mmCIF file of C-alpha atoms in Angstrom:
data_model
loop_
_atom_site.group_PDB
_atom_site.id
_atom_site.type_symbol
_atom_site.label_atom_id
_atom_site.label_comp_id
_atom_site.label_asym_id
_atom_site.label_seq_id
_atom_site.Cartn_x
_atom_site.Cartn_y
_atom_site.Cartn_z
ATOM 1 C CA UNK A 1 15.027 29.878 11.193
ATOM 2 C CA UNK A 2 15.335 26.963 13.353
ATOM 3 C CA UNK A 3 17.128 23.730 11.891
ATOM 4 C CA UNK A 4 17.490 20.208 13.082
ATOM 5 C CA UNK A 5 19.967 17.604 11.354
ATOM 6 C CA UNK A 6 17.519 14.765 10.033
ATOM 7 C CA UNK A 7 18.965 11.946 7.883
ATOM 8 C CA UNK A 8 22.097 13.814 7.093
ATOM 9 C CA UNK A 9 20.815 17.093 5.927
ATOM 10 C CA UNK A 10 19.610 20.211 7.470
ATOM 11 C CA UNK A 11 15.903 20.341 7.237
ATOM 12 C CA UNK A 12 13.297 22.687 8.592
ATOM 13 C CA UNK A 13 11.907 22.138 12.064
ATOM 14 C CA UNK A 14 8.341 22.076 10.831
ATOM 15 C CA UNK A 15 9.257 18.968 8.856
ATOM 16 C CA UNK A 16 11.148 17.402 11.872
ATOM 17 C CA UNK A 17 7.967 17.947 13.742
ATOM 18 C CA UNK A 18 5.633 16.460 11.225
ATOM 19 C CA UNK A 19 8.034 13.208 10.857
ATOM 20 C CA UNK A 20 7.611 12.942 14.592
ATOM 21 C CA UNK A 21 3.649 12.936 14.388
ATOM 22 C CA UNK A 22 3.340 16.369 15.941
ATOM 23 C CA UNK A 23 0.017 18.139 15.214
ATOM 24 C CA UNK A 24 -0.545 19.438 11.838
ATOM 25 C CA UNK A 25 0.496 22.941 10.959
ATOM 26 C CA UNK A 26 -2.490 23.135 8.188
ATOM 27 C CA UNK A 27 -5.612 21.239 7.898
ATOM 28 C CA UNK A 28 -6.574 19.344 4.958
ATOM 29 C CA UNK A 29 -4.689 17.249 2.102
ATOM 30 C CA UNK A 30 -1.401 19.168 2.158
ATOM 31 C CA UNK A 31 -0.663 17.397 5.645
ATOM 32 C CA UNK A 32 -0.025 14.109 4.024
ATOM 33 C CA UNK A 33 -1.710 10.994 3.218
ATOM 34 C CA UNK A 34 -3.234 12.737 0.137
ATOM 35 C CA UNK A 35 -4.410 10.713 -2.891
ATOM 36 C CA UNK A 36 -4.714 13.717 -4.802
ATOM 37 C CA UNK A 37 -3.349 13.750 -8.492
ATOM 38 C CA UNK A 38 -3.279 17.093 -10.360
ATOM 39 C CA UNK A 39 -3.535 17.905 -14.069
ATOM 40 C CA UNK A 40 -1.989 21.177 -15.338
ATOM 41 C CA UNK A 41 -5.010 22.289 -17.543
ATOM 42 C CA UNK A 42 -3.108 24.310 -20.095
ATOM 43 C CA UNK A 43 0.116 24.619 -22.023
ATOM 44 C CA UNK A 44 2.057 27.905 -22.876
ATOM 45 C CA UNK A 45 -0.035 28.670 -26.112
ATOM 46 C CA UNK A 46 -3.456 27.591 -24.758
ATOM 47 C CA UNK A 47 -4.679 31.007 -25.274
ATOM 48 C CA UNK A 48 -4.714 30.580 -28.855
ATOM 49 C CA UNK A 49 -7.249 28.024 -28.751
ATOM 50 C CA UNK A 50 -10.243 30.455 -27.693
ATOM 51 C CA UNK A 51 -12.228 30.302 -25.427
ATOM 52 C CA UNK A 52 -9.853 27.845 -23.597
ATOM 53 C CA UNK A 53 -12.183 27.614 -20.791
ATOM 54 C CA UNK A 54 -14.724 26.012 -22.937
ATOM 55 C CA UNK A 55 -11.979 23.447 -24.166
ATOM 56 C CA UNK A 56 -11.638 22.656 -20.287
ATOM 57 C CA UNK A 57 -15.393 22.447 -19.792
ATOM 58 C CA UNK A 58 -15.617 20.189 -22.449
ATOM 59 C CA UNK A 59 -12.897 17.947 -20.903
ATOM 60 C CA UNK A 60 -14.417 17.958 -17.463
ATOM 61 C CA UNK A 61 -16.022 14.468 -17.678
ATOM 62 C CA UNK A 62 -13.028 12.823 -19.140
ATOM 63 C CA UNK A 63 -10.704 14.697 -16.376
ATOM 64 C CA UNK A 64 -12.663 13.219 -13.512
ATOM 65 C CA UNK A 65 -12.998 9.849 -15.100
ATOM 66 C CA UNK A 66 -9.406 9.559 -15.431
ATOM 67 C CA UNK A 67 -8.708 10.024 -11.961
ATOM 68 C CA UNK A 68 -7.642 13.612 -11.574
ATOM 69 C CA UNK A 69 -8.870 15.470 -8.455
ATOM 70 C CA UNK A 70 -7.488 18.519 -8.991
ATOM 71 C CA UNK A 71 -6.759 20.954 -12.624
ATOM 72 C CA UNK A 72 -4.414 23.870 -12.062
ATOM 73 C CA UNK A 73 -5.777 26.636 -14.612
ATOM 74 C CA UNK A 74 -3.637 29.393 -16.183
ATOM 75 C CA UNK A 75 -3.835 32.842 -14.823
ATOM 76 C CA UNK A 76 -7.400 34.244 -15.149
ATOM 77 C CA UNK A 77 -6.914 37.844 -14.758
ATOM 78 C CA UNK A 78 -6.636 40.685 -17.310
ATOM 79 C CA UNK A 79 -3.118 40.764 -18.348
ATOM 80 C CA UNK A 80 -0.683 42.631 -20.520
ATOM 81 C CA UNK A 81 0.632 39.289 -22.070
ATOM 82 C CA UNK A 82 -1.519 36.607 -23.789
ATOM 83 C CA UNK A 83 -0.612 34.035 -21.307
ATOM 84 C CA UNK A 84 -1.502 35.777 -18.341
ATOM 85 C CA UNK A 85 1.762 36.342 -16.368
ATOM 86 C CA UNK A 86 1.819 39.929 -16.593
ATOM 87 C CA UNK A 87 -1.414 40.741 -14.462
ATOM 88 C CA UNK A 88 -2.901 44.183 -15.155
ATOM 89 C CA UNK A 89 -6.519 44.201 -13.558
ATOM 90 C CA UNK A 90 -6.675 41.693 -11.151
ATOM 91 C CA UNK A 91 -10.489 41.697 -10.528
ATOM 92 C CA UNK A 92 -11.183 41.762 -14.162
ATOM 93 C CA UNK A 93 -11.463 37.940 -15.306
ATOM 94 C CA UNK A 94 -11.931 38.365 -19.241
ATOM 95 C CA UNK A 95 -8.713 37.445 -20.656
ATOM 96 C CA UNK A 96 -7.239 35.607 -23.794
ATOM 97 C CA UNK A 97 -8.746 32.321 -22.235
ATOM 98 C CA UNK A 98 -12.186 33.674 -22.164
ATOM 99 C CA UNK A 99 -14.789 35.466 -20.425
ATOM 100 C CA UNK A 100 -15.393 35.325 -16.692
ATOM 101 C CA UNK A 101 -18.736 33.708 -17.355
ATOM 102 C CA UNK A 102 -16.836 30.816 -19.529
ATOM 103 C CA UNK A 103 -14.542 30.427 -16.708
ATOM 104 C CA UNK A 104 -17.220 30.028 -14.005
ATOM 105 C CA UNK A 105 -18.870 27.392 -16.362
ATOM 106 C CA UNK A 106 -15.671 25.474 -16.556
ATOM 107 C CA UNK A 107 -15.005 25.422 -12.992
ATOM 108 C CA UNK A 108 -18.628 24.513 -12.464
ATOM 109 C CA UNK A 109 -18.111 21.483 -14.708
ATOM 110 C CA UNK A 110 -15.138 20.534 -13.073
ATOM 111 C CA UNK A 111 -16.947 20.578 -9.676
ATOM 112 C CA UNK A 112 -19.709 18.265 -11.127
ATOM 113 C CA UNK A 113 -16.968 15.746 -11.681
ATOM 114 C CA UNK A 114 -15.537 16.105 -8.235
ATOM 115 C CA UNK A 115 -12.413 18.106 -9.390
ATOM 116 C CA UNK A 116 -11.047 21.018 -7.678
ATOM 117 C CA UNK A 117 -10.003 24.055 -9.613
ATOM 118 C CA UNK A 118 -6.561 25.668 -8.768
ATOM 119 C CA UNK A 119 -5.960 29.079 -9.798
ATOM 120 C CA UNK A 120 -2.585 30.327 -11.206
ATOM 121 C CA UNK A 121 -1.966 33.427 -8.757
ATOM 122 C CA UNK A 122 0.522 35.918 -10.008
ATOM 123 C CA UNK A 123 0.991 38.408 -7.071
ATOM 124 C CA UNK A 124 4.903 38.996 -7.158
ATOM 125 C CA UNK A 125 4.288 41.580 -9.863
ATOM 126 C CA UNK A 126 1.944 43.658 -11.763
ATOM 127 C CA UNK A 127 1.653 46.169 -14.497
ATOM 128 C CA UNK A 128 -0.226 49.240 -15.073
ATOM 129 C CA UNK A 129 -3.411 49.781 -17.177
ATOM 130 C CA UNK A 130 -2.096 52.105 -19.682
ATOM 131 C CA UNK A 131 1.532 53.032 -18.537
ATOM 132 C CA UNK A 132 3.988 51.510 -16.103
ATOM 133 C CA UNK A 133 2.164 51.417 -12.843
ATOM 134 C CA UNK A 134 -1.301 53.187 -13.123
ATOM 135 C CA UNK A 135 -2.765 50.330 -11.166
ATOM 136 C CA UNK A 136 -6.780 49.818 -11.476
ATOM 137 C CA UNK A 137 -8.891 46.816 -10.183
ATOM 138 C CA UNK A 138 -7.372 47.421 -7.525
ATOM 139 C CA UNK A 139 -6.489 50.754 -7.655
ATOM 140 C CA UNK A 140 -2.818 51.294 -5.852
ATOM 141 C CA UNK A 141 -0.248 54.042 -5.777
ATOM 142 C CA UNK A 142 3.573 54.256 -5.780
ATOM 143 C CA UNK A 143 3.537 52.914 -2.351
ATOM 144 C CA UNK A 144 2.587 49.233 -3.817
ATOM 145 C CA UNK A 145 5.764 49.054 -5.669
ATOM 146 C CA UNK A 146 8.880 48.056 -3.994
ATOM 147 C CA UNK A 147 11.541 50.570 -3.615
ATOM 148 C CA UNK A 148 14.501 50.109 -5.987
ATOM 149 C CA UNK A 149 12.077 48.555 -8.741
ATOM 150 C CA UNK A 150 13.125 49.502 -12.360
ATOM 151 C CA UNK A 151 10.188 52.289 -12.226
ATOM 152 C CA UNK A 152 12.034 55.095 -10.489
ATOM 153 C CA UNK A 153 8.756 56.606 -9.163
ATOM 154 C CA UNK A 154 8.233 53.279 -6.716
ATOM 155 C CA UNK A 155 8.042 54.552 -3.067
ATOM 156 C CA UNK A 156 7.323 51.040 -1.214
ATOM 157 C CA UNK A 157 9.591 49.250 1.022
ATOM 158 C CA UNK A 158 12.605 47.054 -0.145
ATOM 159 C CA UNK A 159 11.609 43.845 -2.037
ATOM 160 C CA UNK A 160 11.540 40.672 0.076
ATOM 161 C CA UNK A 161 12.879 38.441 -2.519
ATOM 162 C CA UNK A 162 14.206 38.705 -6.103
ATOM 163 C CA UNK A 163 13.392 41.321 -8.640
ATOM 164 C CA UNK A 164 11.342 41.002 -11.644
ATOM 165 C CA UNK A 165 12.341 42.882 -14.453
ATOM 166 C CA UNK A 166 9.125 42.812 -16.843
ATOM 167 C CA UNK A 167 6.785 44.289 -14.293
ATOM 168 C CA UNK A 168 6.522 46.201 -11.177
ATOM 169 C CA UNK A 169 7.443 44.143 -8.102
ATOM 170 C CA UNK A 170 4.771 44.522 -5.511
ATOM 171 C CA UNK A 171 5.347 45.415 -1.823
ATOM 172 C CA UNK A 172 4.068 42.554 0.142
ATOM 173 C CA UNK A 173 4.697 44.385 3.656
ATOM 174 C CA UNK A 174 2.174 47.045 2.673
ATOM 175 C CA UNK A 175 -1.120 46.216 4.532
ATOM 176 C CA UNK A 176 -3.205 47.656 1.792
ATOM 177 C CA UNK A 177 -1.673 45.491 -0.676
ATOM 178 C CA UNK A 178 -2.002 42.350 1.539
ATOM 179 C CA UNK A 179 -5.781 43.143 2.318
ATOM 180 C CA UNK A 180 -6.528 43.788 -1.165
ATOM 181 C CA UNK A 181 -5.038 40.732 -2.331
ATOM 182 C CA UNK A 182 -6.791 38.634 0.398
ATOM 183 C CA UNK A 183 -10.275 40.200 -0.613
ATOM 184 C CA UNK A 184 -9.502 39.302 -4.138
ATOM 185 C CA UNK A 185 -8.435 35.616 -3.638
ATOM 186 C CA UNK A 186 -11.528 35.052 -1.191
ATOM 187 C CA UNK A 187 -13.608 36.381 -3.979
ATOM 188 C CA UNK A 188 -12.062 33.990 -6.531
ATOM 189 C CA UNK A 189 -13.081 31.373 -4.050
ATOM 190 C CA UNK A 190 -16.487 32.351 -3.045
ATOM 191 C CA UNK A 191 -17.725 33.976 -6.473
ATOM 192 C CA UNK A 192 -15.909 32.491 -9.205
ATOM 193 C CA UNK A 193 -15.345 28.880 -7.843
ATOM 194 C CA UNK A 194 -11.798 28.527 -7.184
ATOM 195 C CA UNK A 195 -10.814 25.897 -4.559
ATOM 196 C CA UNK A 196 -6.744 26.685 -4.277
ATOM 197 C CA UNK A 197 -3.801 28.422 -5.325
ATOM 198 C CA UNK A 198 -0.774 27.656 -7.596
ATOM 199 C CA UNK A 199 1.840 30.603 -6.609
ATOM 200 C CA UNK A 200 3.822 31.899 -9.274
ATOM 201 C CA UNK A 201 7.294 32.920 -9.013
ATOM 202 C CA UNK A 202 7.598 32.643 -5.274
ATOM 203 C CA UNK A 203 11.072 33.345 -5.076
ATOM 204 C CA UNK A 204 10.274 37.121 -5.569
ATOM 205 C CA UNK A 205 8.626 37.546 -2.262
ATOM 206 C CA UNK A 206 9.131 36.146 1.341
ATOM 207 C CA UNK A 207 7.273 32.660 2.000
ATOM 208 C CA UNK A 208 5.669 34.017 5.093
ATOM 209 C CA UNK A 209 3.336 36.056 2.952
ATOM 210 C CA UNK A 210 2.026 32.831 1.061
ATOM 211 C CA UNK A 211 1.445 31.384 4.454
ATOM 212 C CA UNK A 212 -0.471 34.793 5.463
ATOM 213 C CA UNK A 213 -2.354 34.634 2.489
ATOM 214 C CA UNK A 214 -3.444 30.897 2.922
ATOM 215 C CA UNK A 215 -4.477 31.582 6.446
ATOM 216 C CA UNK A 216 -6.643 34.381 5.426
ATOM 217 C CA UNK A 217 -8.249 32.246 2.406
ATOM 218 C CA UNK A 218 -7.978 28.541 3.657
ATOM 219 C CA UNK A 219 -7.385 27.119 0.024
ATOM 220 C CA UNK A 220 -7.960 23.163 -0.389
ATOM 221 C CA UNK A 221 -4.583 23.147 -1.831
ATOM 222 C CA UNK A 222 -1.491 25.409 -2.336
ATOM 223 C CA UNK A 223 1.569 25.188 -4.136
ATOM 224 C CA UNK A 224 4.500 27.410 -4.865
ATOM 225 C CA UNK A 225 6.728 27.466 -7.875
ATOM 226 C CA UNK A 226 10.305 28.003 -6.493
ATOM 227 C CA UNK A 227 12.465 27.596 -9.334
ATOM 228 C CA UNK A 228 16.138 27.923 -8.850
ATOM 229 C CA UNK A 229 19.355 26.569 -10.250
ATOM 230 C CA UNK A 230 20.213 22.831 -9.624
ATOM 231 C CA UNK A 231 23.621 21.889 -9.251
ATOM 232 C CA UNK A 232 23.800 18.261 -9.758
ATOM 233 C CA UNK A 233 27.020 17.915 -7.601
ATOM 234 C CA UNK A 234 25.180 19.475 -4.568
ATOM 235 C CA UNK A 235 21.480 18.457 -4.989
ATOM 236 C CA UNK A 236 20.956 18.498 -1.230
ATOM 237 C CA UNK A 237 21.248 22.391 -1.147
ATOM 238 C CA UNK A 238 18.580 22.699 -3.912
ATOM 239 C CA UNK A 239 16.157 20.603 -2.118
ATOM 240 C CA UNK A 240 17.016 22.597 1.221
ATOM 241 C CA UNK A 241 15.751 25.639 -0.569
ATOM 242 C CA UNK A 242 12.698 24.062 -1.112
ATOM 243 C CA UNK A 243 12.515 22.885 2.527
ATOM 244 C CA UNK A 244 13.450 26.375 3.796
ATOM 245 C CA UNK A 245 10.546 27.908 1.589
ATOM 246 C CA UNK A 246 7.951 25.479 2.855
ATOM 247 C CA UNK A 247 9.023 26.449 6.369
ATOM 248 C CA UNK A 248 8.827 30.077 5.545
ATOM 249 C CA UNK A 249 5.115 29.460 4.820
ATOM 250 C CA UNK A 250 4.767 27.950 8.021
ATOM 251 C CA UNK A 251 4.065 24.379 6.545
ATOM 252 C CA UNK A 252 1.183 25.976 4.911
ATOM 253 C CA UNK A 253 1.857 25.290 1.346
ATOM 254 C CA UNK A 254 3.371 22.605 -0.884
ATOM 255 C CA UNK A 255 6.076 23.339 -3.313
ATOM 256 C CA UNK A 256 6.807 22.277 -6.813
ATOM 257 C CA UNK A 257 9.410 19.340 -6.530
ATOM 258 C CA UNK A 258 12.063 20.647 -8.992
ATOM 259 C CA UNK A 259 14.970 18.686 -7.278
ATOM 260 C CA UNK A 260 13.276 15.582 -8.345
ATOM 261 C CA UNK A 261 12.537 16.817 -11.743
ATOM 262 C CA UNK A 262 16.160 17.738 -12.678
ATOM 263 C CA UNK A 263 17.719 14.493 -10.924
ATOM 264 C CA UNK A 264 14.928 12.384 -12.799
ATOM 265 C CA UNK A 265 15.657 13.554 -16.219
ATOM 266 C CA UNK A 266 19.306 13.427 -15.747
ATOM 267 C CA UNK A 267 18.732 9.665 -14.514
ATOM 268 C CA UNK A 268 16.905 8.600 -17.554
ATOM 269 C CA UNK A 269 18.824 10.640 -20.179
ATOM 270 C CA UNK A 270 22.382 9.352 -18.879
ATOM 271 C CA UNK A 271 21.713 6.181 -17.343
ATOM 272 C CA UNK A 272 22.649 7.734 -14.083
ATOM 273 C CA UNK A 273 19.763 6.204 -12.026
ATOM 274 C CA UNK A 274 22.035 5.998 -8.888
ATOM 275 C CA UNK A 275 21.310 9.709 -8.773
ATOM 276 C CA UNK A 276 17.593 8.751 -7.372
ATOM 277 C CA UNK A 277 18.894 7.515 -4.093
ATOM 278 C CA UNK A 278 20.494 9.796 -1.546
ATOM 279 C CA UNK A 279 23.153 8.834 0.966
ATOM 280 C CA UNK A 280 20.485 7.861 3.566
ATOM 281 C CA UNK A 281 18.816 5.550 0.982
ATOM 282 C CA UNK A 282 15.756 7.752 0.325
ATOM 283 C CA UNK A 283 14.702 9.321 -2.778
ATOM 284 C CA UNK A 284 16.867 12.176 -3.416
ATOM 285 C CA UNK A 285 14.345 14.873 -4.414
ATOM 286 C CA UNK A 286 12.180 17.074 -1.960
ATOM 287 C CA UNK A 287 9.978 13.728 -1.554
ATOM 288 C CA UNK A 288 12.801 12.236 0.290
ATOM 289 C CA UNK A 289 12.667 14.973 2.984
ATOM 290 C CA UNK A 290 8.822 16.283 3.152
ATOM 291 C CA UNK A 291 6.946 14.192 0.581
ATOM 292 C CA UNK A 292 3.594 15.417 1.855
ATOM 293 C CA UNK A 293 4.606 19.076 0.788
ATOM 294 C CA UNK A 294 6.115 18.203 -2.322
ATOM 295 C CA UNK A 295 4.384 18.300 -5.843
ATOM 296 C CA UNK A 296 6.255 16.272 -8.435
ATOM 297 C CA UNK A 297 5.936 16.666 -12.232
ATOM 298 C CA UNK A 298 7.726 15.853 -15.597
ATOM 299 C CA UNK A 299 7.172 19.050 -17.409
ATOM 300 C CA UNK A 300 5.324 22.243 -17.553
ATOM 301 C CA UNK A 301 4.398 25.302 -19.720
ATOM 302 C CA UNK A 302 7.942 26.545 -18.984
ATOM 303 C CA UNK A 303 10.166 23.721 -18.827
ATOM 304 C CA UNK A 304 8.625 21.305 -21.617
ATOM 305 C CA UNK A 305 9.999 20.954 -25.127
ATOM 306 C CA UNK A 306 8.596 23.565 -27.871
ATOM 307 C CA UNK A 307 6.862 21.014 -29.782
ATOM 308 C CA UNK A 308 4.201 22.693 -31.601
ATOM 309 C CA UNK A 309 4.867 25.871 -29.593
ATOM 310 C CA UNK A 310 2.996 24.241 -26.507
ATOM 311 C CA UNK A 311 6.127 24.888 -23.978
ATOM 312 C CA UNK A 312 9.082 27.426 -23.814
ATOM 313 C CA UNK A 313 11.794 24.581 -23.886
ATOM 314 C CA UNK A 314 13.680 25.829 -21.011
ATOM 315 C CA UNK A 315 14.359 22.686 -19.234
ATOM 316 C CA UNK A 316 12.669 19.741 -21.241
ATOM 317 C CA UNK A 317 12.374 16.342 -19.823
ATOM 318 C CA UNK A 318 13.837 13.791 -22.489
ATOM 319 C CA UNK A 319 10.727 13.347 -24.948
ATOM 320 C CA UNK A 320 11.373 9.754 -25.595
ATOM 321 C CA UNK A 321 11.613 9.008 -21.761
ATOM 322 C CA UNK A 322 8.375 10.853 -20.603
ATOM 323 C CA UNK A 323 6.699 7.464 -19.716
ATOM 324 C CA UNK A 324 9.677 6.477 -17.467
ATOM 325 C CA UNK A 325 9.281 9.716 -15.805
ATOM 326 C CA UNK A 326 5.532 9.089 -15.098
ATOM 327 C CA UNK A 327 6.226 5.698 -13.972
ATOM 328 C CA UNK A 328 8.391 7.153 -11.113
ATOM 329 C CA UNK A 329 6.152 10.048 -9.978
ATOM 330 C CA UNK A 330 2.706 8.217 -10.261
ATOM 331 C CA UNK A 331 4.175 5.463 -7.983
ATOM 332 C CA UNK A 332 6.052 7.542 -5.612
ATOM 333 C CA UNK A 333 4.804 9.836 -2.561
ATOM 334 C CA UNK A 334 4.390 13.610 -3.107
ATOM 335 C CA UNK A 335 1.325 14.941 -5.042
ATOM 336 C CA UNK A 336 2.004 14.368 -8.700
ATOM 337 C CA UNK A 337 0.998 16.743 -11.339
ATOM 338 C CA UNK A 338 0.581 15.438 -15.242
ATOM 339 C CA UNK A 339 1.037 17.930 -18.304
ATOM 340 C CA UNK A 340 -1.722 18.548 -20.225
ATOM 341 C CA UNK A 341 0.483 18.140 -23.325
ATOM 342 C CA UNK A 342 1.587 14.610 -22.310
ATOM 343 C CA UNK A 343 -1.827 13.462 -21.617
ATOM 344 C CA UNK A 344 -3.920 15.038 -24.323
ATOM 345 C CA UNK A 345 -1.688 15.798 -27.096
ATOM 346 C CA UNK A 346 1.308 13.200 -27.139
ATOM 347 C CA UNK A 347 -0.660 9.678 -27.159
ATOM 348 C CA UNK A 348 0.318 8.981 -23.427
ATOM 349 C CA UNK A 349 -3.192 9.101 -22.107
ATOM 350 C CA UNK A 350 -3.962 5.457 -21.849
ATOM 351 C CA UNK A 351 -0.623 4.532 -20.340
ATOM 352 C CA UNK A 352 -0.720 7.604 -17.744
ATOM 353 C CA UNK A 353 -4.238 6.563 -16.756
ATOM 354 C CA UNK A 354 -3.177 2.917 -16.284
ATOM 355 C CA UNK A 355 -0.554 4.198 -13.606
ATOM 356 C CA UNK A 356 -2.989 6.595 -11.988
ATOM 357 C CA UNK A 357 -5.505 3.592 -11.656
ATOM 358 C CA UNK A 358 -2.771 1.445 -9.756
ATOM 359 C CA UNK A 359 -1.830 4.332 -7.601
ATOM 360 C CA UNK A 360 -5.511 4.779 -6.467
ATOM 361 C CA UNK A 361 -6.227 1.045 -6.168
ATOM 362 C CA UNK A 362 -3.224 0.409 -3.873
ATOM 363 C CA UNK A 363 -3.609 3.592 -1.951
ATOM 364 C CA UNK A 364 -0.489 5.337 -2.925
ATOM 365 C CA UNK A 365 -0.556 8.702 -1.239
ATOM 366 C CA UNK A 366 1.608 11.642 -0.528
ATOM 367 C CA UNK A 367 3.479 10.075 2.438
ATOM 368 C CA UNK A 368 3.631 6.619 1.342
ATOM 369 C CA UNK A 369 6.766 4.780 2.133
ATOM 370 C CA UNK A 370 9.544 4.017 -0.421
ATOM 371 C CA UNK A 371 12.094 1.278 -0.213
ATOM 372 C CA UNK A 372 14.681 1.700 -2.913
ATOM 373 C CA UNK A 373 15.774 -1.877 -4.149
ATOM 374 C CA UNK A 374 18.362 -0.975 -6.701
ATOM 375 C CA UNK A 375 19.843 2.307 -8.084
ATOM 376 C CA UNK A 376 22.766 1.961 -10.600
ATOM 377 C CA UNK A 377 23.703 2.552 -14.039
ATOM 378 C CA UNK A 378 21.192 0.915 -15.779
ATOM 379 C CA UNK A 379 18.093 0.752 -13.658
ATOM 380 C CA UNK A 380 16.261 2.054 -10.601
ATOM 381 C CA UNK A 381 13.766 0.024 -8.582
ATOM 382 C CA UNK A 382 11.680 0.490 -5.442
ATOM 383 C CA UNK A 383 8.718 -0.930 -3.704
ATOM 384 C CA UNK A 384 5.991 1.567 -2.409
ATOM 385 C CA UNK A 385 3.650 0.997 0.514
ATOM 386 C CA UNK A 386 0.089 2.195 0.305
ATOM 387 C CA UNK A 387 -2.949 1.761 2.263
ATOM 388 C CA UNK A 388 -4.460 -0.971 0.253
ATOM 389 C CA UNK A 389 -1.374 -2.899 -0.923
ATOM 390 C CA UNK A 390 2.006 -2.367 -2.176
ATOM 391 C CA UNK A 391 3.527 -1.525 -5.784
ATOM 392 C CA UNK A 392 6.849 -2.403 -7.043
ATOM 393 C CA UNK A 393 8.271 -0.639 -10.099
ATOM 394 C CA UNK A 394 11.435 -0.523 -12.268
ATOM 395 C CA UNK A 395 12.564 2.120 -14.797
ATOM 396 C CA UNK A 396 15.615 2.069 -17.122
ATOM 397 C CA UNK A 397 16.840 -0.589 -19.468
ATOM 398 C CA UNK A 398 18.449 -2.937 -17.084
ATOM 399 C CA UNK A 399 16.402 -5.927 -15.874
ATOM 400 C CA UNK A 400 14.685 -6.330 -12.434
ATOM 401 C CA UNK A 401 11.943 -8.203 -11.004
ATOM 402 C CA UNK A 402 10.185 -7.993 -7.633
ATOM 403 C CA UNK A 403 10.150 -11.721 -7.501
ATOM 404 C CA UNK A 404 7.253 -14.401 -6.684
ATOM 405 C CA UNK A 405 3.658 -12.974 -5.467
ATOM 406 C CA UNK A 406 3.667 -9.988 -7.490
ATOM 407 C CA UNK A 407 1.413 -9.336 -10.657
ATOM 408 C CA UNK A 408 2.295 -7.155 -13.566
ATOM 409 C CA UNK A 409 0.244 -4.212 -13.660
ATOM 410 C CA UNK A 410 1.437 -2.058 -16.444
ATOM 411 C CA UNK A 411 4.601 -1.547 -18.479
ATOM 412 C CA UNK A 412 6.264 0.037 -21.330
ATOM 413 C CA UNK A 413 9.656 0.942 -22.897
ATOM 414 C CA UNK A 414 12.070 0.578 -20.078
ATOM 415 C CA UNK A 415 9.468 0.830 -17.139
ATOM 416 C CA UNK A 416 7.169 -1.748 -15.618
ATOM 417 C CA UNK A 417 4.846 -1.674 -12.621
ATOM 418 C CA UNK A 418 3.753 -4.606 -10.344
ATOM 419 C CA UNK A 419 1.189 -4.855 -7.648
ATOM 420 C CA UNK A 420 0.543 -7.047 -4.530
#
């Protein structure tokens, strides 16, 4: 893979070309200047509120009025697991979240309020209908499973990524697997109404296949979940992995900015706000290198705290500092993703809406310029330039003001946002 040194770090050639204003590698909002804000439209135990699709449908008007332009929905295929992440029959859309008809109604309601529906695409692995690998809908044989899988009867080619022990790893090099997945995804668009894809567990297969599937399906939006260990002593290596994956897709997908999540929660928890500025003076997450391809977030169904069982508590953001996190991601570049639990269950709805309203009013977008003013042991402050004005923000217990000419837009415990 070609690399180029930019701002002291090795980044993808595609990123370097984008920075220099070269022609976009993929049409649509993933190229930059996107004002999209996404809502994760579920949590880990949403299936227990059945049918969840009807809950989403009932919230569609409020979701649109709140300023969200996309909702990421949970896996909708028949699955061996309640949550949907052990897919069984891909083309059967009756799940613990509801029926196919209820899903279509929910998506239709979202569309009524100009909100796009993003499907959770679980294609790294699959389970059989009654045993290890008797795949139906679509029907596949042992050739569809990577050689060396824990199912010893697998006859496919070697895995192109990390293994996944709870299900059979799919052979994405196989033309039939590729063709069936493309047909299924295009059917999800044309018949069910989905607008884009959230790819689950993309470290399990090479990113080039995501590029291939996106070329064949032309989603409005695409984002991959590349979740790897973060070493805070070398965070550049972590965001370089994200850059490499984006580059492997041919620049045809965004990626969740796990680097920003890890650094941001470390900063607010331990007053280490200096971590939020890299050696080049830029944001230290993926948004500092390729913001247009970065989806920022605070928590999701995996990482979040296990309050009421809604998340798995794998890597939770400090619960009492969640709004500092949103004050950061909703004023900074990238495409922000808000967690359902924070918005609808934790009482942060109005505070988050205020931040979203400022973002939209000042035209802050996925490639907005950031000028970091201070990043030390008590505060982080930055000025972000939008298409309709500028935003100044501060998080942390330390004092900071942007000076004369600014108007306080919103504030809360240890955060404030001004407009100009």
